[in-house]
GROMACS .gro file of C-alpha atoms in nm:
model
  201
    1LEU     CA    1   4.009  -4.030   0.433
    2ALA     CA    2   4.303  -3.969   0.668
    3LEU     CA    3   4.438  -4.318   0.604
    4HIS     CA    4   4.402  -4.263   0.232
    5ARG     CA    5   4.596  -3.932   0.252
    6SER     CA    6   4.877  -4.112   0.438
    7ARG     CA    7   4.895  -4.380   0.173
    8GLU     CA    8   4.887  -4.114  -0.100
    9ARG     CA    9   5.182  -3.931   0.054
   10GLU     CA   10   5.381  -4.256   0.091
   11GLN     CA   11   5.324  -4.382  -0.261
   12CYS     CA   12   5.353  -4.053  -0.448
   13GLY     CA   13   5.645  -3.947  -0.224
   14ARG     CA   14   5.863  -4.225  -0.354
   15MET     CA   15   5.791  -4.131  -0.717
   16LEU     CA   16   5.852  -3.759  -0.638
   17ASP     CA   17   6.190  -3.847  -0.487
   18ALA     CA   18   6.273  -4.047  -0.798
   19LEU     CA   19   6.172  -3.751  -1.011
   20ALA     CA   20   6.391  -3.517  -0.805
   21ASP     CA   21   6.689  -3.752  -0.851
   22CYS     CA   22   6.621  -3.767  -1.221
   23ARG     CA   23   6.610  -3.389  -1.259
   24ALA     CA   24   6.927  -3.352  -1.054
   25ALA     CA   25   7.103  -3.593  -1.286
   26GLN     CA   26   6.975  -3.397  -1.587
   27ARG     CA   27   7.118  -3.074  -1.441
   28ARG     CA   28   7.458  -3.251  -1.384
   29HIS     CA   29   7.467  -3.390  -1.738
   30GLY     CA   30   7.353  -3.057  -1.882
   31ASP     CA   31   7.626  -2.868  -1.695
   32ALA     CA   32   7.886  -3.124  -1.820
   33VAL     CA   33   7.768  -3.072  -2.176
   34VAL     CA   34   7.801  -2.697  -2.153
   35GLN     CA   35   8.142  -2.716  -1.989
   36GLY     CA   36   8.264  -2.975  -2.241
   37GLU     CA   37   8.153  -2.772  -2.541
   38ALA     CA   38   8.320  -2.462  -2.404
   39GLU     CA   39   8.643  -2.651  -2.345
   40ALA     CA   40   8.623  -2.808  -2.697
   41GLY     CA   41   8.568  -2.459  -2.842
   42ARG     CA   42   8.865  -2.322  -2.653
   43LEU     CA   43   9.094  -2.600  -2.778
   44GLN     CA   44   8.963  -2.550  -3.131
   45LEU     CA   45   9.055  -2.180  -3.118
   46GLU     CA   46   9.405  -2.275  -2.999
   47VAL     CA   47   9.449  -2.514  -3.288
   48LYS     CA   48   9.314  -2.263  -3.536
   49GLY     CA   49   9.558  -2.004  -3.397
   50LEU     CA   50   9.852  -2.243  -3.470
   51GLN     CA   51   9.713  -2.320  -3.820
   52ASP     CA   52   9.687  -1.942  -3.894
   53GLN     CA   53  10.043  -1.900  -3.764
   54ARG     CA   54  10.159  -2.169  -3.999
   55ALA     CA   55   9.995  -2.013  -4.296
   56ARG     CA   56  10.155  -1.680  -4.206
   57LEU     CA   57  10.499  -1.833  -4.177
   58GLU     CA   58  10.460  -2.016  -4.508
   59LEU     CA   59  10.370  -1.681  -4.678
   60GLU     CA   60  10.665  -1.504  -4.509
   61LEU     CA   61  10.899  -1.783  -4.611
   62LYS     CA   62  10.793  -1.753  -4.977
   63LEU     CA   63  10.841  -1.375  -4.966
   64ALA     CA   64  11.188  -1.408  -4.803
   65SER     CA   65  11.298  -1.673  -5.053
   66SER     CA   66  11.174  -1.470  -5.355
   67SER     CA   67  11.364  -1.166  -5.211
   68ARG     CA   68  11.677  -1.383  -5.171
   69LYS     CA   69  11.684  -1.307  -4.795
   70PHE     CA   70  11.839  -1.641  -4.720
   71ALA     CA   71  11.918  -1.583  -4.348
   72GLU     CA   72  11.559  -1.468  -4.284
   73ALA     CA   73  11.425  -1.761  -4.489
   74ALA     CA   74  11.635  -2.010  -4.293
   75GLU     CA   75  11.506  -1.869  -3.967
   76LEU     CA   76  11.144  -1.883  -4.090
   77SER     CA   77  11.196  -2.233  -4.224
   78ALA     CA   78  11.318  -2.354  -3.887
   79GLU     CA   79  11.028  -2.181  -3.707
   80LEU     CA   80  10.784  -2.332  -3.959
   81LYS     CA   81  10.927  -2.677  -3.919
   82ALA     CA   82  10.896  -2.656  -3.538
   83LEU     CA   83  10.543  -2.534  -3.567
   84CYS     CA   84  10.448  -2.820  -3.804
   85VAL     CA   85  10.596  -3.077  -3.562
   86LYS     CA   86  10.388  -2.920  -3.286
   87LEU     CA   87  10.068  -2.931  -3.498
   88ASP     CA   88  10.128  -3.292  -3.606
   89GLY     CA   89  10.169  -3.409  -3.249
   90ASP     CA   90   9.954  -3.150  -3.089
   91GLU     CA   91   9.794  -3.274  -2.772
   92ASP     CA   92   9.520  -3.012  -2.808
   93VAL     CA   93   9.381  -3.189  -3.116
   94ALA     CA   94   9.361  -3.528  -2.935
   95LEU     CA   95   9.223  -3.360  -2.621
   96GLN     CA   96   8.962  -3.180  -2.825
   97GLN     CA   97   8.852  -3.513  -2.972
   98GLN     CA   98   8.844  -3.668  -2.626
   99VAL     CA   99   8.634  -3.379  -2.490
  100LEU     CA  100   8.386  -3.401  -2.780
  101GLU     CA  101   8.349  -3.773  -2.726
  102GLN     CA  102   8.273  -3.701  -2.356
  103VAL     CA  103   8.025  -3.438  -2.457
  104GLU     CA  104   7.837  -3.691  -2.674
  105THR     CA  105   7.834  -3.935  -2.385
  106GLU     CA  106   7.691  -3.672  -2.160
  107LYS     CA  107   7.428  -3.581  -2.416
  108ALA     CA  108   7.330  -3.946  -2.445
  109SER     CA  109   7.295  -3.966  -2.064
  110LEU     CA  110   7.097  -3.641  -2.058
  111ALA     CA  111   6.854  -3.785  -2.321
  112ALA     CA  112   6.820  -4.107  -2.120
  113GLU     CA  113   6.740  -3.914  -1.806
  114SER     CA  114   6.487  -3.699  -1.995
  115ALA     CA  115   6.318  -4.017  -2.122
  116ARG     CA  116   6.324  -4.156  -1.763
  117GLU     CA  117   6.161  -3.841  -1.632
  118ALA     CA  118   5.879  -3.859  -1.890
  119ALA     CA  119   5.817  -4.218  -1.791
  120LEU     CA  120   5.810  -4.132  -1.422
  121GLN     CA  121   5.572  -3.842  -1.492
  122ARG     CA  122   5.337  -4.083  -1.668
  123GLU     CA  123   5.365  -4.337  -1.390
  124LEU     CA  124   5.305  -4.069  -1.128
  125GLN     CA  125   5.004  -3.939  -1.317
  126GLN     CA  126   4.852  -4.287  -1.335
  127GLU     CA  127   4.919  -4.351  -0.973
  128GLN     CA  128   4.769  -4.015  -0.876
  129ARG     CA  129   4.457  -4.084  -1.088
  130SER     CA  130   4.415  -4.418  -0.920
  131LEU     CA  131   4.453  -4.271  -0.574
  132ASP     CA  132   4.225  -3.986  -0.658
  133ARG     CA  133   3.960  -4.228  -0.784
  134ARG     CA  134   3.976  -4.412  -0.452
  135ARG     CA  135   3.950  -4.080  -0.268
  136PHE     CA  136   3.649  -3.981  -0.482
  137ASP     CA  137   3.470  -4.301  -0.378
  138LEU     CA  138   3.552  -4.228  -0.012
  139LEU     CA  139   3.421  -3.876  -0.046
  140LEU     CA  140   3.090  -4.003  -0.195
  141GLU     CA  141   3.055  -4.246   0.095
  142HIS     CA  142   3.140  -3.971   0.345
  143LEU     CA  143   2.891  -3.730   0.188
  144GLU     CA  144   2.612  -3.984   0.196
  145ALA     CA  145   2.689  -4.057   0.566
  146VAL     CA  146   2.693  -3.681   0.653
  147ARG     CA  147   2.365  -3.619   0.469
  148ALA     CA  148   2.202  -3.915   0.646
  149VAL     CA  149   2.276  -3.775   0.998
  150LEU     CA  150   2.245  -3.403   0.918
  151PRO     CA  151   1.859  -3.386   0.954
  152GLU     CA  152   1.874  -3.525   1.307
  153ALA     CA  153   2.175  -3.324   1.424
  154GLU     CA  154   2.148  -3.046   1.677
  155ALA     CA  155   2.211  -2.688   1.577
  156ALA     CA  156   2.586  -2.676   1.671
  157GLN     CA  157   2.652  -3.020   1.522
  158ALA     CA  158   2.452  -2.934   1.211
  159GLU     CA  159   2.663  -2.626   1.152
  160LEU     CA  160   2.987  -2.837   1.173
  161LEU     CA  161   2.839  -3.106   0.950
  162SER     CA  162   2.731  -2.853   0.693
  163ALA     CA  163   3.084  -2.707   0.682
  164GLU     CA  164   3.224  -3.060   0.644
  165LEU     CA  165   2.972  -3.127   0.371
  166GLU     CA  166   3.075  -2.817   0.190
  167GLN     CA  167   3.445  -2.902   0.212
  168SER     CA  168   3.386  -3.256   0.092
  169GLU     CA  169   3.180  -3.135  -0.208
  170ALA     CA  170   3.449  -2.888  -0.294
  171ALA     CA  171   3.713  -3.164  -0.283
  172ARG     CA  172   3.494  -3.389  -0.504
  173HIS     CA  173   3.434  -3.116  -0.761
  174GLU     CA  174   3.805  -3.045  -0.771
  175LEU     CA  175   3.876  -3.413  -0.858
  176MET     CA  176   3.598  -3.400  -1.120
  177ARG     CA  177   3.759  -3.089  -1.276
  178ARG     CA  178   4.113  -3.237  -1.261
  179TRP     CA  179   4.027  -3.562  -1.435
  180ALA     CA  180   3.719  -3.463  -1.635
  181TRP     CA  181   3.498  -3.709  -1.438
  182ASP     CA  182   3.123  -3.698  -1.410
  183THR     CA  183   2.936  -3.690  -1.079
  184ARG     CA  184   2.997  -4.062  -1.025
  185GLY     CA  185   3.371  -4.044  -1.101
  186ARG     CA  186   3.350  -4.185  -1.454
  187PRO     CA  187   3.534  -4.023  -1.748
  188LYS     CA  188   3.309  -3.779  -1.932
  189ARG     CA  189   3.231  -3.868  -2.294
  190PRO     CA  190   3.239  -3.604  -2.561
  191ALA     CA  191   2.894  -3.456  -2.644
  192GLY     CA  192   2.900  -3.618  -2.988
  193GLU     CA  193   2.956  -3.960  -2.840
  194GLU     CA  194   2.678  -3.920  -2.587
  195LYS     CA  195   2.430  -3.843  -2.865
  196GLU     CA  196   2.547  -4.139  -3.067
  197GLY     CA  197   2.498  -4.365  -2.769
  198GLU     CA  198   2.150  -4.232  -2.705
  199GLY     CA  199   2.062  -4.284  -3.074
  200GLU     CA  200   2.174  -4.646  -3.061
  201ALA     CA  201   1.974  -4.707  -2.747
   0.00000   0.00000   0.00000
């Protein structure tokens, strides 16, 4: 049993390390998505602010022209032209697009790591079930050996053996509960299937 526990720690330990790395990668990608979306939102607000400013200048220019305030209209026209040039070549728009593309890349990486975690979880569960099945068999062998020597043991030894028997039985029943096994370590069948099997026999 001690050798089995050592093997279990070794085999499951590698998978648990891989799971930890996977979850750390998911946290990194998740943080990058949140930061990227926040940055894209900030840039969008800046662009919208410039667009609102252009709409305001266009309205003021119309009002100044209709009021024949030519000096004010000329000043507004120059300001509007400069703003339009800034909007047409605005680095914020290109940067926002770049940030959004990076966010999508991070989301794809996050989804890939999530799928990898699910696969690792399934693999770990299968490995754990296989190891637990071997442990169950070892416990059965151990229980039979203890029961065989218990009647001939002296009082002090009998007490220790009884305690060991109780611990081994508790471990066996825990494995039965965990994997829905019967007393021989076989998967339990639903009650309906058992009745059908008995009827066919």
